[in-house]
Amino acid sequence: MKLKLILPERKIQKKVASLARQIRRDFPQGELLLIGILKGAFIFLADLARHLSRPVEIDFVRLASYGAGQHTSGKIRLQKDLETPIKGKHVLIVEDIVDTGITLRYLCSRLRARKPRSLKIVTLLDKPSRRRVDLTPDYVGFKIPDQFVVGYGLDWAEAYRHLRGIYALQSAGDSN
Ligand code: PRP
């Protein structure tokens, strides 16, 4: 496998700062709960929370969709639920990548049933061409084509999450 850099660290950091500015404007005051989707979103959430420069509450859920392969099975399981009640709160789901949208559609419907004051989604990466359900994130960092990406929290079989940039994973014979 070969890695091809598609988003360098500085570009990601500029984008995270700009997403944080938009979010600060849309939630000028009051409490905001960030919900990170493990594991992929852990680095994006950490950077976004620090760029927001305001107090936020943080919680995580763990959903399983892809297994160890590169494609979603379409089946979602909630492996770890929230520890925080969300009723009446402004909630922002923090996701690393939206692909088919099945993971977020499942999570949003579970969370809406708990009556948050508002529920929005921020994703660093979006692959709109792969969408299989009607789902539009409120904030999108980068729209990317349908290629398998790793780094900045995203993995391939648990490898590469630590990388500071985002890379397309290519098979060794691929010259693009
Ligand atoms: C990835 C990604 C999203 C989901 C997107 O998670 O982090 O949560 O898949 O896919 P979808 O839009 O097709 O539902 P993954 O299951 O790989 O788990 P991980 O975050 O632990 O790596």
Short mmCIF file of N, CA and C and ligand atoms in Angstrom, two decimals:
data_model
loop_
_atom_site.label_atom_id
_atom_site.label_comp_id
_atom_site.label_asym_id
_atom_site.label_seq_id
_atom_site.Cartn_x
_atom_site.Cartn_y
_atom_site.Cartn_z
N MET A 1 0.83 -1.20 0.00
CA MET A 1 0.00 0.00 0.00
C MET A 1 0.87 1.26 0.00
N LYS A 2 0.40 2.27 -0.73
CA LYS A 2 1.13 3.53 -0.86
C LYS A 2 0.25 4.65 -0.33
N LEU A 3 0.86 5.66 0.30
CA LEU A 3 0.08 6.79 0.79
C LEU A 3 0.36 8.00 -0.08
N LYS A 4 -0.71 8.69 -0.50
CA LYS A 4 -0.53 9.92 -1.27
C LYS A 4 -1.17 11.06 -0.48
N LEU A 5 -0.36 12.06 -0.15
CA LEU A 5 -0.86 13.18 0.66
C LEU A 5 -1.93 13.96 -0.12
N ILE A 6 -3.11 14.10 0.44
CA ILE A 6 -4.12 14.93 -0.23
C ILE A 6 -4.45 16.20 0.56
N LEU A 7 -4.33 16.14 1.90
CA LEU A 7 -4.58 17.34 2.71
C LEU A 7 -3.46 17.47 3.75
N PRO A 8 -2.56 18.43 3.54
CA PRO A 8 -1.47 18.59 4.50
C PRO A 8 -1.97 19.19 5.81
N GLU A 9 -1.16 19.02 6.84
CA GLU A 9 -1.54 19.45 8.19
C GLU A 9 -1.99 20.91 8.23
N ARG A 10 -1.24 21.81 7.56
CA ARG A 10 -1.58 23.24 7.69
C ARG A 10 -2.93 23.56 7.07
N LYS A 11 -3.27 22.85 6.01
CA LYS A 11 -4.56 23.07 5.36
C LYS A 11 -5.70 22.58 6.26
N ILE A 12 -5.47 21.45 6.91
CA ILE A 12 -6.48 20.93 7.84
C ILE A 12 -6.67 21.89 8.99
N GLN A 13 -5.56 22.38 9.55
CA GLN A 13 -5.66 23.27 10.72
C GLN A 13 -6.37 24.58 10.35
N LYS A 14 -6.10 25.11 9.15
CA LYS A 14 -6.81 26.33 8.71
C LYS A 14 -8.29 26.08 8.61
N LYS A 15 -8.64 24.92 8.06
CA LYS A 15 -10.06 24.57 7.90
C LYS A 15 -10.73 24.37 9.25
N VAL A 16 -10.05 23.73 10.17
CA VAL A 16 -10.65 23.50 11.49
C VAL A 16 -10.90 24.85 12.17
N ALA A 17 -9.96 25.77 12.03
CA ALA A 17 -10.14 27.11 12.62
C ALA A 17 -11.33 27.80 11.98
N SER A 18 -11.50 27.65 10.66
CA SER A 18 -12.60 28.34 10.00
C SER A 18 -13.95 27.69 10.37
N LEU A 19 -13.98 26.36 10.49
CA LEU A 19 -15.21 25.70 10.97
C LEU A 19 -15.56 26.19 12.37
N ALA A 20 -14.53 26.31 13.21
CA ALA A 20 -14.77 26.75 14.60
C ALA A 20 -15.34 28.17 14.61
N ARG A 21 -14.86 29.03 13.72
CA ARG A 21 -15.40 30.41 13.65
C ARG A 21 -16.87 30.39 13.28
N GLN A 22 -17.24 29.58 12.27
CA GLN A 22 -18.66 29.48 11.87
C GLN A 22 -19.51 28.97 13.03
N ILE A 23 -19.01 27.96 13.71
CA ILE A 23 -19.78 27.36 14.81
C ILE A 23 -19.93 28.37 15.95
N ARG A 24 -18.86 29.11 16.23
CA ARG A 24 -18.94 30.14 17.29
C ARG A 24 -20.00 31.18 16.95
N ARG A 25 -20.04 31.56 15.66
CA ARG A 25 -21.05 32.54 15.24
C ARG A 25 -22.47 31.99 15.39
N ASP A 26 -22.67 30.72 15.04
CA ASP A 26 -24.01 30.13 15.08
C ASP A 26 -24.46 29.78 16.50
N PHE A 27 -23.52 29.61 17.40
CA PHE A 27 -23.85 29.32 18.80
C PHE A 27 -23.17 30.37 19.66
N PRO A 28 -23.67 31.62 19.60
CA PRO A 28 -22.94 32.70 20.26
C PRO A 28 -22.86 32.54 21.77
N GLN A 29 -23.85 31.96 22.36
CA GLN A 29 -23.77 31.77 23.81
C GLN A 29 -24.53 30.52 24.21
N GLY A 30 -24.48 30.22 25.48
CA GLY A 30 -25.18 29.04 25.98
C GLY A 30 -24.29 27.82 25.86
N GLU A 31 -24.79 26.75 26.39
CA GLU A 31 -23.97 25.55 26.44
C GLU A 31 -24.02 24.78 25.14
N LEU A 32 -22.91 24.19 24.82
CA LEU A 32 -22.81 23.39 23.60
C LEU A 32 -22.16 22.06 23.98
N LEU A 33 -22.81 20.98 23.53
CA LEU A 33 -22.26 19.65 23.78
C LEU A 33 -21.72 19.09 22.47
N LEU A 34 -20.43 18.77 22.46
CA LEU A 34 -19.83 18.13 21.29
C LEU A 34 -19.90 16.61 21.50
N ILE A 35 -20.41 15.92 20.49
CA ILE A 35 -20.44 14.46 20.57
C ILE A 35 -19.53 13.90 19.48
N GLY A 36 -18.44 13.32 19.88
CA GLY A 36 -17.50 12.73 18.92
C GLY A 36 -17.87 11.28 18.65
N ILE A 37 -17.72 10.89 17.38
CA ILE A 37 -17.99 9.49 17.02
C ILE A 37 -16.65 8.76 16.97
N LEU A 38 -16.48 7.85 17.90
CA LEU A 38 -15.23 7.08 17.97
C LEU A 38 -15.19 6.05 16.85
N LYS A 39 -14.00 5.66 16.40
CA LYS A 39 -12.79 6.29 16.92
C LYS A 39 -12.34 7.45 16.03
N GLY A 40 -12.75 7.45 14.77
CA GLY A 40 -12.14 8.32 13.76
C GLY A 40 -12.13 9.80 14.10
N ALA A 41 -13.15 10.27 14.88
CA ALA A 41 -13.29 11.71 15.09
C ALA A 41 -12.45 12.25 16.25
N PHE A 42 -11.68 11.40 16.91
CA PHE A 42 -11.06 11.86 18.16
C PHE A 42 -10.06 13.00 17.95
N ILE A 43 -9.33 13.00 16.87
CA ILE A 43 -8.34 14.07 16.65
C ILE A 43 -9.03 15.35 16.18
N PHE A 44 -9.98 15.22 15.27
CA PHE A 44 -10.74 16.39 14.80
C PHE A 44 -11.46 17.04 15.98
N LEU A 45 -12.09 16.24 16.82
CA LEU A 45 -12.81 16.81 17.96
C LEU A 45 -11.85 17.55 18.89
N ALA A 46 -10.70 16.97 19.12
CA ALA A 46 -9.72 17.61 20.03
C ALA A 46 -9.28 18.96 19.46
N ASP A 47 -9.02 19.02 18.16
CA ASP A 47 -8.59 20.28 17.56
C ASP A 47 -9.74 21.29 17.50
N LEU A 48 -10.92 20.80 17.12
CA LEU A 48 -12.08 21.70 17.01
C LEU A 48 -12.41 22.31 18.38
N ALA A 49 -12.43 21.49 19.41
CA ALA A 49 -12.77 21.98 20.76
C ALA A 49 -11.80 23.08 21.17
N ARG A 50 -10.51 22.92 20.84
CA ARG A 50 -9.54 23.94 21.24
C ARG A 50 -9.68 25.19 20.40
N HIS A 51 -10.04 25.04 19.11
CA HIS A 51 -10.26 26.22 18.27
C HIS A 51 -11.53 26.98 18.65
N LEU A 52 -12.48 26.30 19.26
CA LEU A 52 -13.74 26.98 19.61
C LEU A 52 -13.54 28.05 20.67
N SER A 53 -12.50 27.91 21.46
CA SER A 53 -12.14 28.91 22.48
C SER A 53 -13.33 29.31 23.34
N ARG A 54 -14.11 28.35 23.77
CA ARG A 54 -15.21 28.62 24.70
C ARG A 54 -15.48 27.31 25.41
N PRO A 55 -16.15 27.38 26.55
CA PRO A 55 -16.39 26.12 27.26
C PRO A 55 -17.36 25.24 26.47
N VAL A 56 -17.03 24.00 26.33
CA VAL A 56 -17.94 23.04 25.70
C VAL A 56 -17.96 21.78 26.56
N GLU A 57 -19.06 21.07 26.47
CA GLU A 57 -19.12 19.77 27.11
C GLU A 57 -18.74 18.75 26.03
N ILE A 58 -18.12 17.66 26.41
CA ILE A 58 -17.66 16.68 25.41
C ILE A 58 -18.08 15.28 25.81
N ASP A 59 -18.61 14.55 24.87
CA ASP A 59 -18.94 13.14 25.11
C ASP A 59 -18.67 12.38 23.81
N PHE A 60 -18.71 11.07 23.90
CA PHE A 60 -18.41 10.24 22.74
C PHE A 60 -19.41 9.11 22.61
N VAL A 61 -19.65 8.70 21.37
CA VAL A 61 -20.35 7.44 21.14
C VAL A 61 -19.45 6.59 20.26
N ARG A 62 -19.70 5.30 20.30
CA ARG A 62 -18.96 4.40 19.44
C ARG A 62 -19.97 3.64 18.60
N LEU A 63 -19.87 3.79 17.31
CA LEU A 63 -20.77 3.08 16.40
C LEU A 63 -19.91 2.21 15.51
N ALA A 64 -20.41 1.09 15.11
CA ALA A 64 -19.62 0.24 14.24
C ALA A 64 -20.34 0.11 12.91
N SER A 65 -19.59 0.33 11.82
CA SER A 65 -20.22 0.14 10.51
C SER A 65 -19.33 -0.63 9.55
N TYR A 66 -18.09 -0.19 9.41
CA TYR A 66 -17.23 -0.77 8.36
C TYR A 66 -16.62 -2.12 8.70
N GLY A 67 -16.47 -2.45 9.97
CA GLY A 67 -15.68 -3.62 10.33
C GLY A 67 -14.24 -3.36 9.94
N ALA A 68 -13.51 -4.38 9.52
CA ALA A 68 -12.09 -4.18 9.20
C ALA A 68 -11.88 -3.89 7.72
N GLY A 69 -12.92 -3.92 6.92
CA GLY A 69 -12.76 -3.73 5.47
C GLY A 69 -12.88 -2.26 5.09
N GLN A 70 -12.95 -1.99 3.80
CA GLN A 70 -13.01 -0.61 3.33
C GLN A 70 -14.43 -0.17 3.04
N HIS A 71 -15.41 -1.06 3.08
CA HIS A 71 -16.76 -0.66 2.70
C HIS A 71 -17.76 -0.96 3.81
N THR A 72 -18.74 -0.06 3.90
CA THR A 72 -19.71 -0.20 4.98
C THR A 72 -20.62 -1.41 4.73
N SER A 73 -21.01 -2.06 5.81
CA SER A 73 -21.91 -3.20 5.69
C SER A 73 -23.36 -2.72 5.66
N GLY A 74 -23.57 -1.43 6.03
CA GLY A 74 -24.94 -0.93 6.10
C GLY A 74 -25.59 -1.24 7.44
N LYS A 75 -24.92 -2.04 8.24
CA LYS A 75 -25.46 -2.39 9.55
C LYS A 75 -24.72 -1.58 10.62
N ILE A 76 -25.48 -0.93 11.48
CA ILE A 76 -24.88 -0.09 12.51
C ILE A 76 -25.21 -0.66 13.88
N ARG A 77 -24.25 -0.60 14.74
CA ARG A 77 -24.48 -0.97 16.15
C ARG A 77 -23.96 0.15 17.02
N LEU A 78 -24.71 0.46 18.09
CA LEU A 78 -24.24 1.44 19.07
C LEU A 78 -23.45 0.65 20.12
N GLN A 79 -22.13 0.76 20.03
CA GLN A 79 -21.30 -0.04 20.95
C GLN A 79 -21.08 0.66 22.27
N LYS A 80 -21.07 2.02 22.23
CA LYS A 80 -20.90 2.79 23.46
C LYS A 80 -21.83 3.99 23.38
N ASP A 81 -22.72 4.10 24.34
CA ASP A 81 -23.70 5.19 24.33
C ASP A 81 -23.10 6.41 25.05
N LEU A 82 -23.83 7.53 24.98
CA LEU A 82 -23.43 8.74 25.69
C LEU A 82 -23.47 8.51 27.20
N GLU A 83 -22.68 9.30 27.90
CA GLU A 83 -22.75 9.28 29.36
C GLU A 83 -23.53 10.49 29.86
N THR A 84 -23.83 11.44 28.95
CA THR A 84 -24.45 12.72 29.29
C THR A 84 -25.88 12.76 28.79
N PRO A 85 -26.83 13.23 29.61
CA PRO A 85 -28.18 13.47 29.06
C PRO A 85 -28.15 14.65 28.09
N ILE A 86 -28.92 14.60 27.01
CA ILE A 86 -28.86 15.68 26.03
C ILE A 86 -30.15 16.48 25.93
N LYS A 87 -31.15 16.10 26.67
CA LYS A 87 -32.45 16.79 26.61
C LYS A 87 -32.27 18.29 26.85
N GLY A 88 -32.79 19.10 25.92
CA GLY A 88 -32.75 20.55 26.08
C GLY A 88 -31.41 21.20 25.76
N LYS A 89 -30.43 20.42 25.29
CA LYS A 89 -29.10 20.99 25.02
C LYS A 89 -28.88 21.23 23.53
N HIS A 90 -28.01 22.22 23.23
CA HIS A 90 -27.51 22.37 21.87
C HIS A 90 -26.44 21.29 21.67
N VAL A 91 -26.66 20.45 20.66
CA VAL A 91 -25.76 19.30 20.45
C VAL A 91 -25.14 19.40 19.06
N LEU A 92 -23.84 19.20 19.01
CA LEU A 92 -23.13 19.19 17.73
C LEU A 92 -22.40 17.85 17.60
N ILE A 93 -22.81 17.06 16.62
CA ILE A 93 -22.13 15.78 16.37
C ILE A 93 -20.87 16.07 15.57
N VAL A 94 -19.76 15.51 16.01
CA VAL A 94 -18.47 15.75 15.35
C VAL A 94 -18.02 14.44 14.70
N GLU A 95 -17.93 14.48 13.37
CA GLU A 95 -17.62 13.26 12.61
C GLU A 95 -16.38 13.52 11.75
N ASP A 96 -15.60 12.50 11.51
CA ASP A 96 -14.42 12.66 10.65
C ASP A 96 -14.80 12.58 9.18
N ILE A 97 -15.68 11.63 8.83
CA ILE A 97 -16.03 11.48 7.41
C ILE A 97 -17.46 10.97 7.26
N VAL A 98 -18.18 11.54 6.31
CA VAL A 98 -19.50 11.02 5.95
C VAL A 98 -19.37 10.38 4.58
N ASP A 99 -19.78 9.14 4.53
CA ASP A 99 -19.65 8.35 3.33
C ASP A 99 -21.07 8.02 2.84
N THR A 100 -21.59 6.86 3.17
CA THR A 100 -22.98 6.55 2.78
C THR A 100 -23.98 7.40 3.55
N GLY A 101 -23.60 7.85 4.74
CA GLY A 101 -24.51 8.62 5.60
C GLY A 101 -25.30 7.74 6.55
N ILE A 102 -25.12 6.43 6.43
CA ILE A 102 -25.93 5.49 7.22
C ILE A 102 -25.62 5.62 8.72
N THR A 103 -24.34 5.80 9.05
CA THR A 103 -23.95 5.94 10.46
C THR A 103 -24.64 7.15 11.09
N LEU A 104 -24.57 8.28 10.40
CA LEU A 104 -25.14 9.51 10.98
C LEU A 104 -26.65 9.49 11.00
N ARG A 105 -27.26 8.91 10.00
CA ARG A 105 -28.72 8.85 9.99
C ARG A 105 -29.20 8.05 11.21
N TYR A 106 -28.50 6.95 11.46
CA TYR A 106 -28.85 6.11 12.63
C TYR A 106 -28.65 6.90 13.92
N LEU A 107 -27.49 7.55 14.04
CA LEU A 107 -27.20 8.28 15.28
C LEU A 107 -28.18 9.43 15.49
N CYS A 108 -28.44 10.19 14.43
CA CYS A 108 -29.36 11.35 14.56
C CYS A 108 -30.73 10.88 15.01
N SER A 109 -31.22 9.78 14.46
CA SER A 109 -32.57 9.39 14.87
C SER A 109 -32.57 8.91 16.32
N ARG A 110 -31.50 8.25 16.75
CA ARG A 110 -31.42 7.86 18.18
C ARG A 110 -31.36 9.09 19.07
N LEU A 111 -30.59 10.10 18.65
CA LEU A 111 -30.41 11.28 19.52
C LEU A 111 -31.64 12.19 19.51
N ARG A 112 -32.30 12.32 18.34
CA ARG A 112 -33.49 13.17 18.28
C ARG A 112 -34.56 12.70 19.25
N ALA A 113 -34.66 11.41 19.43
CA ALA A 113 -35.65 10.84 20.35
C ALA A 113 -35.42 11.33 21.79
N ARG A 114 -34.21 11.80 22.07
CA ARG A 114 -33.90 12.27 23.44
C ARG A 114 -34.16 13.76 23.60
N LYS A 115 -34.72 14.39 22.57
CA LYS A 115 -35.17 15.79 22.61
C LYS A 115 -34.08 16.82 22.95
N PRO A 116 -33.01 16.85 22.17
CA PRO A 116 -32.05 17.95 22.36
C PRO A 116 -32.69 19.26 21.91
N ARG A 117 -32.15 20.39 22.37
CA ARG A 117 -32.69 21.69 21.92
C ARG A 117 -32.39 21.89 20.44
N SER A 118 -31.19 21.53 20.03
CA SER A 118 -30.87 21.53 18.60
C SER A 118 -29.87 20.42 18.36
N LEU A 119 -29.81 19.96 17.10
CA LEU A 119 -28.90 18.87 16.74
C LEU A 119 -28.29 19.18 15.39
N LYS A 120 -26.98 19.40 15.38
CA LYS A 120 -26.29 19.69 14.12
C LYS A 120 -25.11 18.75 13.95
N ILE A 121 -24.59 18.75 12.72
CA ILE A 121 -23.49 17.84 12.38
C ILE A 121 -22.35 18.64 11.77
N VAL A 122 -21.14 18.42 12.28
CA VAL A 122 -19.96 18.92 11.58
C VAL A 122 -19.10 17.72 11.18
N THR A 123 -18.70 17.71 9.92
CA THR A 123 -17.79 16.65 9.47
C THR A 123 -16.59 17.28 8.80
N LEU A 124 -15.42 16.74 9.05
CA LEU A 124 -14.24 17.29 8.39
C LEU A 124 -14.26 16.93 6.91
N LEU A 125 -14.61 15.68 6.61
CA LEU A 125 -14.59 15.21 5.22
C LEU A 125 -15.98 14.74 4.81
N ASP A 126 -16.31 14.97 3.55
CA ASP A 126 -17.59 14.50 3.03
C ASP A 126 -17.34 13.90 1.64
N LYS A 127 -17.91 12.71 1.46
CA LYS A 127 -17.85 12.06 0.13
C LYS A 127 -19.28 12.00 -0.40
N PRO A 128 -19.80 13.12 -0.95
CA PRO A 128 -21.21 13.14 -1.35
C PRO A 128 -21.56 12.11 -2.42
N SER A 129 -20.57 11.74 -3.25
CA SER A 129 -20.87 10.79 -4.32
C SER A 129 -21.21 9.39 -3.80
N ARG A 130 -20.89 9.13 -2.54
CA ARG A 130 -21.14 7.79 -1.97
C ARG A 130 -22.45 7.71 -1.19
N ARG A 131 -23.17 8.83 -1.10
CA ARG A 131 -24.33 8.88 -0.21
C ARG A 131 -25.41 7.88 -0.61
N ARG A 132 -25.92 7.15 0.37
CA ARG A 132 -27.01 6.21 0.11
C ARG A 132 -28.29 6.59 0.84
N VAL A 133 -28.19 7.55 1.74
CA VAL A 133 -29.40 8.04 2.42
C VAL A 133 -29.37 9.56 2.36
N ASP A 134 -30.54 10.17 2.58
CA ASP A 134 -30.65 11.62 2.49
C ASP A 134 -30.10 12.24 3.77
N LEU A 135 -28.88 12.73 3.70
CA LEU A 135 -28.27 13.31 4.89
C LEU A 135 -27.30 14.40 4.46
N THR A 136 -27.51 15.62 4.98
CA THR A 136 -26.63 16.74 4.64
C THR A 136 -26.04 17.30 5.92
N PRO A 137 -24.72 17.19 6.10
CA PRO A 137 -24.12 17.75 7.31
C PRO A 137 -24.25 19.28 7.31
N ASP A 138 -24.36 19.89 8.48
CA ASP A 138 -24.51 21.35 8.58
C ASP A 138 -23.19 22.06 8.27
N TYR A 139 -22.08 21.47 8.65
CA TYR A 139 -20.77 22.07 8.40
C TYR A 139 -19.88 20.99 7.79
N VAL A 140 -19.22 21.36 6.68
CA VAL A 140 -18.34 20.40 6.00
C VAL A 140 -16.97 21.05 5.80
N GLY A 141 -15.92 20.34 6.17
CA GLY A 141 -14.58 20.86 5.96
C GLY A 141 -14.18 20.75 4.50
N PHE A 142 -14.05 19.54 4.01
CA PHE A 142 -13.63 19.31 2.63
C PHE A 142 -14.53 18.27 1.97
N LYS A 143 -14.99 18.56 0.76
CA LYS A 143 -15.66 17.53 -0.04
C LYS A 143 -14.57 16.80 -0.80
N ILE A 144 -14.58 15.48 -0.74
CA ILE A 144 -13.52 14.73 -1.42
C ILE A 144 -14.15 13.69 -2.35
N PRO A 145 -13.40 13.28 -3.38
CA PRO A 145 -13.92 12.23 -4.27
C PRO A 145 -13.91 10.88 -3.58
N ASP A 146 -14.43 9.89 -4.27
CA ASP A 146 -14.53 8.56 -3.68
C ASP A 146 -13.19 7.83 -3.71
N GLN A 147 -12.37 8.15 -2.71
CA GLN A 147 -11.10 7.43 -2.56
C GLN A 147 -10.95 7.11 -1.07
N PHE A 148 -10.23 6.03 -0.78
CA PHE A 148 -10.10 5.62 0.61
C PHE A 148 -9.02 6.47 1.27
N VAL A 149 -9.38 7.14 2.37
CA VAL A 149 -8.44 8.08 2.99
C VAL A 149 -8.11 7.67 4.42
N VAL A 150 -6.89 8.00 4.83
CA VAL A 150 -6.41 7.67 6.17
C VAL A 150 -5.66 8.87 6.75
N GLY A 151 -5.44 8.82 8.06
CA GLY A 151 -4.69 9.88 8.74
C GLY A 151 -5.63 10.81 9.48
N TYR A 152 -5.09 11.60 10.40
CA TYR A 152 -5.86 12.57 11.19
C TYR A 152 -7.08 11.87 11.82
N GLY A 153 -6.83 10.69 12.38
CA GLY A 153 -7.89 9.94 13.05
C GLY A 153 -8.46 8.81 12.23
N LEU A 154 -8.35 8.91 10.90
CA LEU A 154 -8.95 7.86 10.06
C LEU A 154 -7.97 6.71 9.86
N ASP A 155 -8.52 5.51 9.83
CA ASP A 155 -7.66 4.33 9.79
C ASP A 155 -7.91 3.46 8.57
N TRP A 156 -6.98 2.57 8.37
CA TRP A 156 -7.23 1.39 7.55
C TRP A 156 -6.78 0.21 8.41
N ALA A 157 -7.74 -0.63 8.80
CA ALA A 157 -7.45 -1.74 9.72
C ALA A 157 -6.65 -1.27 10.93
N GLU A 158 -7.06 -0.14 11.50
CA GLU A 158 -6.48 0.45 12.72
C GLU A 158 -5.11 1.10 12.53
N ALA A 159 -4.59 1.11 11.32
CA ALA A 159 -3.30 1.78 11.08
C ALA A 159 -3.55 3.20 10.59
N TYR A 160 -2.54 4.03 10.73
CA TYR A 160 -2.45 5.40 10.17
C TYR A 160 -3.24 6.49 10.89
N ARG A 161 -3.94 6.18 11.98
CA ARG A 161 -4.75 7.22 12.64
C ARG A 161 -3.89 8.38 13.14
N HIS A 162 -2.62 8.11 13.47
CA HIS A 162 -1.76 9.11 14.10
C HIS A 162 -1.23 10.17 13.14
N LEU A 163 -1.36 9.95 11.84
CA LEU A 163 -0.74 10.87 10.87
C LEU A 163 -1.36 12.27 10.96
N ARG A 164 -0.55 13.30 10.79
CA ARG A 164 -1.04 14.69 10.92
C ARG A 164 -1.78 15.17 9.68
N GLY A 165 -1.46 14.58 8.54
CA GLY A 165 -2.14 14.94 7.29
C GLY A 165 -3.15 13.86 6.93
N ILE A 166 -3.86 14.09 5.82
CA ILE A 166 -4.79 13.08 5.32
C ILE A 166 -4.28 12.58 3.98
N TYR A 167 -4.28 11.26 3.83
CA TYR A 167 -3.66 10.60 2.68
C TYR A 167 -4.66 9.69 1.99
N ALA A 168 -4.54 9.58 0.65
CA ALA A 168 -5.28 8.56 -0.07
C ALA A 168 -4.46 7.28 -0.03
N LEU A 169 -5.14 6.19 0.24
CA LEU A 169 -4.46 4.89 0.31
C LEU A 169 -4.57 4.24 -1.07
N GLN A 170 -3.41 3.93 -1.64
CA GLN A 170 -3.42 3.37 -2.98
C GLN A 170 -2.70 2.05 -3.00
N SER A 171 -3.12 1.18 -3.89
CA SER A 171 -2.37 -0.07 -4.00
C SER A 171 -1.06 0.22 -4.72
N ALA A 172 -0.03 -0.58 -4.46
CA ALA A 172 1.33 -0.27 -4.90
C ALA A 172 1.44 -0.03 -6.40
N GLY A 173 0.62 -0.69 -7.22
CA GLY A 173 0.71 -0.54 -8.68
C GLY A 173 0.02 0.69 -9.22
N ASP A 174 -0.71 1.43 -8.36
CA ASP A 174 -1.52 2.57 -8.80
C ASP A 174 -0.64 3.80 -8.99
N SER A 175 -0.61 4.37 -10.19
CA SER A 175 0.34 5.48 -10.46
C SER A 175 -0.28 6.86 -10.20
N ASN A 176 -1.59 6.97 -9.90
CA ASN A 176 -2.22 8.29 -9.67
C ASN A 176 -1.79 8.94 -8.37
C1 PRP B 1 -16.22 5.53 9.57
C2 PRP B 1 -16.31 7.02 9.81
C3 PRP B 1 -17.76 7.25 10.03
C4 PRP B 1 -18.42 6.19 9.17
C5 PRP B 1 -18.91 6.82 7.91
O1 PRP B 1 -16.12 4.90 10.80
O2 PRP B 1 -15.54 7.42 10.92
O3 PRP B 1 -18.15 7.10 11.37
O4 PRP B 1 -17.43 5.20 8.90
O5 PRP B 1 -19.52 5.86 7.08
P1 PRP B 1 -21.00 5.96 6.54
O6 PRP B 1 -21.32 7.39 6.21
O7 PRP B 1 -20.94 5.08 5.32
O8 PRP B 1 -21.93 5.41 7.57
P2 PRP B 1 -15.60 3.41 11.00
O9 PRP B 1 -16.79 2.50 11.06
O10 PRP B 1 -14.55 3.13 10.00
O11 PRP B 1 -15.02 3.38 12.46
P3 PRP B 1 -13.78 4.19 13.10
O12 PRP B 1 -14.23 5.64 13.16
O13 PRP B 1 -13.62 3.59 14.44
O14 PRP B 1 -12.57 4.01 12.23
#
